[in-house]
GROMACS .gro file of C-alpha atoms in nm:
model
  360
    1MET     CA    1   1.078  -1.050  -4.457
    2THR     CA    2   1.376  -1.276  -4.517
    3VAL     CA    3   1.644  -1.332  -4.208
    4GLN     CA    4   1.867  -1.101  -4.379
    5GLU     CA    5   1.631  -0.786  -4.375
    6LYS     CA    6   1.575  -0.865  -4.015
    7ILE     CA    7   1.889  -0.884  -3.945
    8GLN     CA    8   1.950  -0.528  -4.118
    9LYS     CA    9   1.656  -0.376  -3.935
   10PHE     CA   10   1.796  -0.450  -3.554
   11ASP     CA   11   1.876  -0.138  -3.411
   12ASP     CA   12   2.158  -0.180  -3.231
   13GLN     CA   13   2.133   0.164  -3.062
   14LYS     CA   14   1.813   0.020  -2.884
   15ALA     CA   15   1.948  -0.266  -2.829
   16GLU     CA   16   2.226  -0.100  -2.617
   17ALA     CA   17   2.016   0.132  -2.475
   18PHE     CA   18   1.773  -0.162  -2.342
   19ALA     CA   19   2.065  -0.324  -2.204
   20ASN     CA   20   2.193  -0.048  -2.023
   21ARG     CA   21   1.887   0.011  -1.890
   22TYR     CA   22   1.821  -0.306  -1.756
   23VAL     CA   23   2.151  -0.297  -1.595
   24GLY     CA   24   2.053  -0.018  -1.388
   25ALA     CA   25   1.749  -0.160  -1.321
   26LEU     CA   26   1.883  -0.462  -1.180
   27SER     CA   27   2.090  -0.242  -0.917
   28GLU     CA   28   1.831  -0.006  -0.832
   29ALA     CA   29   1.617  -0.321  -0.758
   30ALA     CA   30   1.881  -0.445  -0.524
   31MET     CA   31   1.849  -0.103  -0.372
   32ILE     CA   32   1.519  -0.121  -0.291
   33LEU     CA   33   1.537  -0.454  -0.131
   34MET     CA   34   1.809  -0.328   0.081
   35SER     CA   35   1.590  -0.020   0.140
   36SER     CA   36   1.351  -0.272   0.294
   37MET     CA   37   1.661  -0.391   0.518
   38GLY     CA   38   1.749  -0.056   0.674
   39HIS     CA   39   1.416   0.042   0.687
   40ARG     CA   40   1.311  -0.294   0.938
   41THR     CA   41   1.659  -0.253   1.130
   42ARG     CA   42   1.647   0.122   1.192
   43LEU     CA   43   1.941   0.201   1.020
   44PHE     CA   44   1.821   0.468   0.840
   45ASP     CA   45   1.699   0.601   1.150
   46VAL     CA   46   1.945   0.595   1.319
   47LEU     CA   47   2.225   0.682   1.084
   48ALA     CA   48   2.013   1.001   0.985
   49ASN     CA   49   2.080   1.123   1.372
   50ASN     CA   50   2.444   0.994   1.347
   51PRO     CA   51   2.631   1.140   1.074
   52GLY     CA   52   2.986   1.048   1.028
   53VAL     CA   53   2.973   0.696   1.192
   54THR     CA   54   3.195   0.400   1.053
   55SER     CA   55   3.044   0.038   1.020
   56GLN     CA   56   3.124  -0.037   1.359
   57GLU     CA   57   2.934   0.250   1.561
   58LEU     CA   58   2.681   0.226   1.354
   59ALA     CA   59   2.579  -0.174   1.398
   60ASP     CA   60   2.632  -0.120   1.821
   61LEU     CA   61   2.392   0.172   1.813
   62THR     CA   62   2.130  -0.067   1.630
   63SER     CA   63   2.256  -0.373   1.799
   64CYS     CA   64   2.333  -0.509   1.458
   65ARG     CA   65   2.678  -0.725   1.341
   66GLU     CA   66   2.918  -0.521   1.199
   67ARG     CA   67   2.961  -0.773   0.892
   68TYR     CA   68   2.597  -0.719   0.762
   69VAL     CA   69   2.615  -0.340   0.849
   70ARG     CA   70   2.911  -0.299   0.642
   71GLU     CA   71   2.782  -0.509   0.338
   72TRP     CA   72   2.442  -0.330   0.381
   73LEU     CA   73   2.660  -0.005   0.376
   74GLY     CA   74   2.806  -0.120   0.025
   75VAL     CA   75   2.485  -0.122  -0.173
   76MET     CA   76   2.380   0.210   0.006
   77VAL     CA   77   2.683   0.382  -0.113
   78THR     CA   78   2.719   0.243  -0.429
   79SER     CA   79   2.355   0.322  -0.487
   80ARG     CA   80   2.445   0.692  -0.396
   81VAL     CA   81   2.197   0.688  -0.101
   82VAL     CA   82   2.457   0.724   0.161
   83ASP     CA   83   2.759   0.938   0.182
   84TYR     CA   84   3.065   0.823   0.234
   85ASP     CA   85   3.424   0.943   0.371
   86PRO     CA   86   3.708   0.694   0.249
   87ARG     CA   87   3.974   0.882   0.509
   88GLY     CA   88   3.780   0.825   0.823
   89LYS     CA   89   3.576   0.534   0.650
   90CYS     CA   90   3.282   0.671   0.798
   91TYR     CA   91   2.951   0.709   0.668
   92SER     CA   92   2.645   1.001   0.641
   93LEU     CA   93   2.277   0.979   0.506
   94PRO     CA   94   2.223   1.341   0.348
   95ALA     CA   95   1.889   1.518   0.471
   96GLU     CA   96   1.762   1.540   0.158
   97HIS     CA   97   1.743   1.143   0.100
   98ALA     CA   98   1.672   1.133   0.503
   99ALA     CA   99   1.342   1.331   0.404
  100PHE     CA  100   1.232   0.988   0.226
  101LEU     CA  101   1.376   0.692   0.424
  102THR     CA  102   1.315   0.748   0.798
  103ARG     CA  103   1.049   0.732   1.035
  104ALA     CA  104   1.044   1.061   1.117
  105ALA     CA  105   0.978   1.194   0.727
  106SER     CA  106   0.667   0.999   0.792
  107PRO     CA  107   0.409   1.034   0.594
  108ASN     CA  108   0.675   1.051   0.277
  109ASN     CA  109   0.890   0.750   0.407
  110MET     CA  110   0.897   0.559   0.063
  111ALA     CA  111   1.143   0.271   0.243
  112VAL     CA  112   0.811   0.168   0.362
  113THR     CA  113   0.664   0.128   0.042
  114SER     CA  114   1.029  -0.095  -0.068
  115GLN     CA  115   0.898  -0.314   0.136
  116PHE     CA  116   0.629  -0.477  -0.092
  117ILE     CA  117   0.898  -0.599  -0.296
  118GLY     CA  118   1.009  -0.831  -0.049
  119VAL     CA  119   0.633  -0.956   0.031
  120ALA     CA  120   0.582  -0.980  -0.387
  121ALA     CA  121   0.890  -1.203  -0.381
  122SER     CA  122   0.795  -1.398  -0.114
  123VAL     CA  123   0.526  -1.605  -0.275
  124GLU     CA  124   0.726  -1.649  -0.641
  125ASP     CA  125   0.728  -2.013  -0.633
  126GLU     CA  126   0.376  -2.018  -0.483
  127MET     CA  127   0.297  -1.818  -0.818
  128LEU     CA  128   0.502  -2.021  -1.082
  129VAL     CA  129   0.278  -2.291  -1.009
  130ARG     CA  130  -0.072  -2.091  -1.015
  131PHE     CA  131   0.065  -1.917  -1.368
  132GLU     CA  132   0.026  -2.297  -1.504
  133SER     CA  133  -0.310  -2.372  -1.275
  134GLY     CA  134  -0.486  -2.077  -1.224
  135GLU     CA  135  -0.518  -2.102  -0.888
  136GLY     CA  136  -0.572  -1.819  -0.684
  137LEU     CA  137  -0.339  -1.746  -0.294
  138HIS     CA  138  -0.521  -1.714   0.069
  139TYR     CA  139  -0.380  -1.426   0.301
  140ASP     CA  140  -0.187  -1.696   0.503
  141HIS     CA  141   0.070  -1.743   0.205
  142PHE     CA  142   0.210  -1.419   0.292
  143ASN     CA  143   0.405  -1.396   0.621
  144ARG     CA  144   0.418  -0.981   0.626
  145PHE     CA  145   0.107  -0.856   0.416
  146HIS     CA  146  -0.055  -0.745   0.672
  147GLU     CA  147   0.206  -0.589   0.886
  148VAL     CA  148   0.348  -0.404   0.546
  149MET     CA  149  -0.031  -0.271   0.450
  150ALA     CA  150  -0.101  -0.139   0.793
  151GLU     CA  151   0.238   0.083   0.790
  152ASP     CA  152   0.204   0.195   0.430
  153SER     CA  153  -0.234   0.264   0.493
  154SER     CA  154  -0.063   0.477   0.822
  155GLN     CA  155   0.146   0.682   0.561
  156LEU     CA  156  -0.174   0.735   0.295
  157VAL     CA  157  -0.488   0.691   0.517
  158VAL     CA  158  -0.470   0.745   0.854
  159ALA     CA  159  -0.213   1.057   0.864
  160ASN     CA  160  -0.428   1.231   0.595
  161LEU     CA  161  -0.770   1.137   0.743
  162GLU     CA  162  -0.829   1.476   0.946
  163ASN     CA  163  -0.711   1.743   0.697
  164GLY     CA  164  -0.727   1.532   0.352
  165ILE     CA  165  -0.976   1.261   0.333
  166LEU     CA  166  -1.265   1.371   0.536
  167PRO     CA  167  -1.296   1.686   0.411
  168VAL     CA  168  -1.390   1.576   0.042
  169VAL     CA  169  -1.733   1.495   0.224
  170PRO     CA  170  -1.864   1.825   0.312
  171GLY     CA  171  -2.014   1.866   0.649
  172LEU     CA  172  -1.882   1.536   0.756
  173ARG     CA  173  -1.633   1.654   1.042
  174GLU     CA  174  -1.935   1.832   1.193
  175LYS     CA  175  -2.143   1.518   1.207
  176LEU     CA  176  -1.870   1.314   1.327
  177VAL     CA  177  -1.807   1.540   1.604
  178LEU     CA  178  -2.195   1.545   1.707
  179GLY     CA  179  -2.143   1.142   1.681
  180ILE     CA  180  -2.258   0.875   1.399
  181ASN     CA  181  -2.190   0.540   1.340
  182VAL     CA  182  -1.903   0.458   1.116
  183ALA     CA  183  -1.805   0.091   0.947
  184ASP     CA  184  -1.495   0.045   0.794
  185VAL     CA  185  -1.489  -0.308   0.565
  186ALA     CA  186  -1.233  -0.469   0.458
  187CYS     CA  187  -1.057  -0.311   0.787
  188GLY     CA  188  -0.740  -0.466   0.792
  189ALA     CA  189  -0.532  -0.357   1.122
  190GLY     CA  190  -0.800  -0.091   1.154
  191ARG     CA  191  -0.559   0.156   1.232
  192ALA     CA  192  -0.746   0.467   1.035
  193MET     CA  193  -1.079   0.331   1.280
  194MET     CA  194  -0.860   0.374   1.608
  195LYS     CA  195  -0.759   0.699   1.498
  196LEU     CA  196  -1.105   0.830   1.417
  197ALA     CA  197  -1.225   0.697   1.748
  198GLU     CA  198  -0.994   0.880   1.936
  199THR     CA  199  -1.018   1.211   1.706
  200PHE     CA  200  -1.408   1.192   1.770
  201PRO     CA  201  -1.525   1.036   2.097
  202ASN     CA  202  -1.917   1.113   2.038
  203SER     CA  203  -1.898   0.901   1.718
  204THR     CA  204  -1.907   0.478   1.703
  205PHE     CA  205  -1.665   0.310   1.492
  206THR     CA  206  -1.663  -0.080   1.395
  207GLY     CA  207  -1.413  -0.248   1.155
  208PHE     CA  208  -1.463  -0.554   0.978
  209ASP     CA  209  -1.242  -0.772   0.841
  210LEU     CA  210  -1.195  -1.138   0.718
  211CYS     CA  211  -0.874  -1.223   0.888
  212ALA     CA  212  -0.904  -1.137   1.277
  213GLY     CA  213  -0.490  -1.157   1.303
  214ALA     CA  214  -0.489  -0.834   1.116
  215PHE     CA  215  -0.671  -0.634   1.357
  216ALA     CA  216  -0.584  -0.786   1.703
  217PRO     CA  217  -0.316  -0.579   1.754
  218THR     CA  218  -0.508  -0.248   1.712
  219MET     CA  219  -0.779  -0.390   1.940
  220ALA     CA  220  -0.534  -0.481   2.217
  221GLU     CA  221  -0.389  -0.106   2.186
  222ALA     CA  222  -0.718   0.042   2.153
  223LYS     CA  223  -0.812  -0.168   2.503
  224GLU     CA  224  -0.533  -0.020   2.647
  225LYS     CA  225  -0.595   0.314   2.578
  226GLY     CA  226  -0.979   0.263   2.696
  227LEU     CA  227  -1.120   0.337   2.345
  228ASP     CA  228  -1.468   0.283   2.458
  229ASN     CA  229  -1.629   0.350   2.094
  230LEU     CA  230  -1.418   0.141   1.908
  231PHE     CA  231  -1.524  -0.214   1.824
  232PHE     CA  232  -1.356  -0.469   1.547
  233VAL     CA  233  -1.559  -0.795   1.405
  234ALA     CA  234  -1.420  -1.077   1.233
  235GLN     CA  235  -1.687  -1.155   0.940
  236ASP     CA  236  -1.662  -1.262   0.609
  237LEU     CA  237  -1.859  -1.030   0.439
  238GLY     CA  238  -1.909  -1.232   0.125
  239THR     CA  239  -2.157  -1.403   0.305
  240VAL     CA  240  -2.398  -1.091   0.449
  241GLU     CA  241  -2.669  -0.871   0.258
  242SER     CA  242  -2.613  -0.608   0.541
  243ILE     CA  243  -2.351  -0.518   0.864
  244GLY     CA  244  -2.629  -0.293   0.985
  245SER     CA  245  -2.709   0.083   0.982
  246PHE     CA  246  -2.440   0.322   0.917
  247GLU     CA  247  -2.451   0.711   0.826
  248LEU     CA  248  -2.061   0.670   0.721
  249ILE     CA  249  -1.928   0.336   0.567
  250THR     CA  250  -1.538   0.331   0.470
  251ALA     CA  251  -1.326   0.105   0.275
  252PHE     CA  252  -0.944   0.166   0.212
  253ASP     CA  253  -0.776  -0.004  -0.094
  254ALA     CA  254  -1.011  -0.339  -0.030
  255VAL     CA  255  -1.273  -0.372  -0.281
  256HIS     CA  256  -1.070  -0.499  -0.622
  257ASP     CA  257  -0.996  -0.792  -0.378
  258GLN     CA  258  -1.271  -0.918  -0.290
  259LYS     CA  259  -1.479  -1.272  -0.370
  260ALA     CA  260  -1.768  -1.076  -0.512
  261PRO     CA  261  -1.705  -0.711  -0.565
  262LEU     CA  262  -2.049  -0.594  -0.688
  263ALA     CA  263  -2.207  -0.797  -0.423
  264PHE     CA  264  -1.977  -0.629  -0.174
  265LEU     CA  265  -2.098  -0.298  -0.313
  266GLU     CA  266  -2.430  -0.343  -0.307
  267MET     CA  267  -2.388  -0.519   0.091
  268ILE     CA  268  -2.244  -0.154   0.151
  269LYS     CA  269  -2.543   0.025   0.014
  270ALA     CA  270  -2.784  -0.207   0.209
  271SER     CA  271  -2.600  -0.103   0.537
  272LEU     CA  272  -2.611   0.269   0.496
  273SER     CA  273  -2.876   0.439   0.652
  274ALA     CA  274  -3.134   0.652   0.453
  275ASP     CA  275  -2.888   0.989   0.416
  276GLY     CA  276  -2.566   0.807   0.473
  277VAL     CA  277  -2.256   0.833   0.253
  278TYR     CA  278  -2.013   0.581   0.134
  279LEU     CA  279  -1.627   0.673   0.116
  280MET     CA  280  -1.404   0.456  -0.092
  281GLN     CA  281  -1.045   0.442  -0.145
  282ASP     CA  282  -0.898   0.248  -0.453
  283ILE     CA  283  -0.597   0.267  -0.676
  284GLY     CA  284  -0.676   0.505  -0.918
  285GLY     CA  285  -0.508   0.386  -1.262
  286SER     CA  286  -0.721   0.283  -1.569
  287ARG     CA  287  -0.792  -0.023  -1.675
  288ASP     CA  288  -0.704   0.087  -2.049
  289LEU     CA  289  -0.332  -0.060  -2.035
  290GLU     CA  290  -0.232   0.250  -2.240
  291ASN     CA  291  -0.321   0.507  -2.016
  292ASN     CA  292  -0.079   0.405  -1.772
  293ILE     CA  293   0.238   0.383  -1.947
  294GLU     CA  294   0.308   0.723  -1.803
  295ASN     CA  295   0.253   0.639  -1.458
  296PRO     CA  296   0.559   0.625  -1.283
  297PHE     CA  297   0.339   0.369  -1.030
  298ALA     CA  298   0.236   0.180  -1.288
  299PRO     CA  299   0.482  -0.148  -1.282
  300LEU     CA  300   0.490  -0.124  -0.897
  301LEU     CA  301   0.120  -0.117  -0.868
  302PHE     CA  302   0.089  -0.436  -1.172
  303THR     CA  303   0.319  -0.649  -1.009
  304ILE     CA  304   0.157  -0.636  -0.615
  305SER     CA  305  -0.166  -0.641  -0.822
  306SER     CA  306   0.000  -0.981  -1.000
  307MET     CA  307   0.164  -1.109  -0.689
  308HIS     CA  308  -0.127  -1.055  -0.439
  309CYS     CA  309  -0.457  -0.827  -0.530
  310THR     CA  310  -0.546  -1.085  -0.845
  311PRO     CA  311  -0.462  -1.420  -0.706
  312ILE     CA  312  -0.588  -1.350  -0.386
  313SER     CA  313  -0.982  -1.256  -0.529
  314ILE     CA  314  -0.950  -1.556  -0.742
  315GLY     CA  315  -0.819  -1.753  -0.443
  316GLN     CA  316  -1.191  -1.690  -0.268
  317GLY     CA  317  -1.313  -1.778  -0.620
  318GLY     CA  318  -1.318  -1.446  -0.716
  319PRO     CA  319  -1.327  -1.273  -1.034
  320GLY     CA  320  -0.951  -1.144  -0.977
  321LEU     CA  321  -0.993  -0.799  -1.120
  322GLY     CA  322  -0.640  -0.701  -0.988
  323ALA     CA  323  -0.522  -0.364  -0.813
  324MET     CA  324  -0.557  -0.186  -1.145
  325TRP     CA  325  -0.917  -0.260  -1.225
  326GLY     CA  326  -0.930   0.122  -1.300
  327VAL     CA  327  -1.122   0.408  -1.164
  328GLU     CA  328  -1.353   0.328  -1.491
  329THR     CA  329  -1.458  -0.036  -1.368
  330ALA     CA  330  -1.492   0.119  -1.001
  331GLN     CA  331  -1.749   0.412  -1.110
  332GLU     CA  332  -1.956   0.127  -1.329
  333TYR     CA  333  -1.926  -0.121  -1.022
  334LEU     CA  334  -2.102   0.174  -0.781
  335ALA     CA  335  -2.325   0.303  -1.051
  336LYS     CA  336  -2.465  -0.082  -1.067
  337SER     CA  337  -2.454  -0.157  -0.727
  338GLY     CA  338  -2.738   0.150  -0.685
  339PHE     CA  339  -2.575   0.416  -0.594
  340GLU     CA  340  -2.736   0.722  -0.760
  341THR     CA  341  -2.456   0.969  -0.716
  342VAL     CA  342  -2.089   0.886  -0.772
  343GLU     CA  343  -1.826   1.133  -0.747
  344THR     CA  344  -1.442   1.103  -0.779
  345HIS     CA  345  -1.186   1.308  -0.609
  346ARG     CA  346  -0.811   1.295  -0.625
  347LEU     CA  347  -0.573   1.434  -0.363
  348GLU     CA  348  -0.269   1.633  -0.358
  349HIS     CA  349  -0.153   1.415  -0.094
  350ASP     CA  350  -0.181   1.106  -0.256
  351PRO     CA  351  -0.071   1.040  -0.657
  352ILE     CA  352  -0.138   0.661  -0.624
  353ASN     CA  353  -0.512   0.648  -0.551
  354ALA     CA  354  -0.862   0.789  -0.644
  355TYR     CA  355  -1.128   0.860  -0.368
  356PHE     CA  356  -1.504   0.786  -0.447
  357VAL     CA  357  -1.795   0.961  -0.259
  358ALA     CA  358  -2.124   0.779  -0.357
  359ARG     CA  359  -2.464   0.814  -0.181
  360ALA     CA  360  -2.746   0.594  -0.236
   0.00000   0.00000   0.00000
């Protein structure tokens, strides 16, 4: 094809549509970054409860500086998130928007999820180096990963444990009431274990994680609450063949990050009692790229995978499966690790993840 033919085939309308889309995307990205700021400063929460405030009044209510609050409000107003009355120079957060942006809206608070953009951006310089070297990252490269992950997990997992997640295993709740031994591997902040320990006092719960700092705040809170059925262990799970014997083992959004995912699953199987069950939540994408194109969460999930999940695995000497390793790969790994039966569930409250029930 000649240069002239290429010029003639150039679709001006397609180019203009893409340019316009990109302008919109840049503004939307700015809104997401500033939504994280609005969440962390509690500006959304206070604005929802105080409609018609000025920027100075909002600043006073949140102990923030008015000049910065006013600029933040500029982003929110021009993004059509916050309403503005120019006559009184007053601001309001519509109830329909507050339903997705405030702590009172949890587990539907999308401002929580907006924090992942800042977490990913914080390692951009590190990842530029690794795109050339092929090396990985370590958890200490991230300032807020455990904090943000714990808050996000509280919405998707902790808030839905009793009514959404546990019911995928028939009879499990009854066993927990009577009393069984439960382990959560790669537990992170351990909020799920604390919720279960409070709900089922006859059962014993142990969270295992490589990073003691991740679960330290929860361990301290559990001590204050007098929870004598909750324990945490700092353990490199890649160095052991078994962690004991448990009737239930859980793993929430953890397996794809591991140094040796297959060996990790084999360790879990070896740690189950004879009639034990493994309950695993992981990203519900597909390993085949074409199957993810219509998934509205796919760009976000691939970004988190690129900037965290994949380099964290590689940094441990792992295969770098990434968050989008796919339901297909997860099912294959569970079968290869020796589980006889594997069920895959999609839950109404969670459009992002898949839930697997595996038995030896």
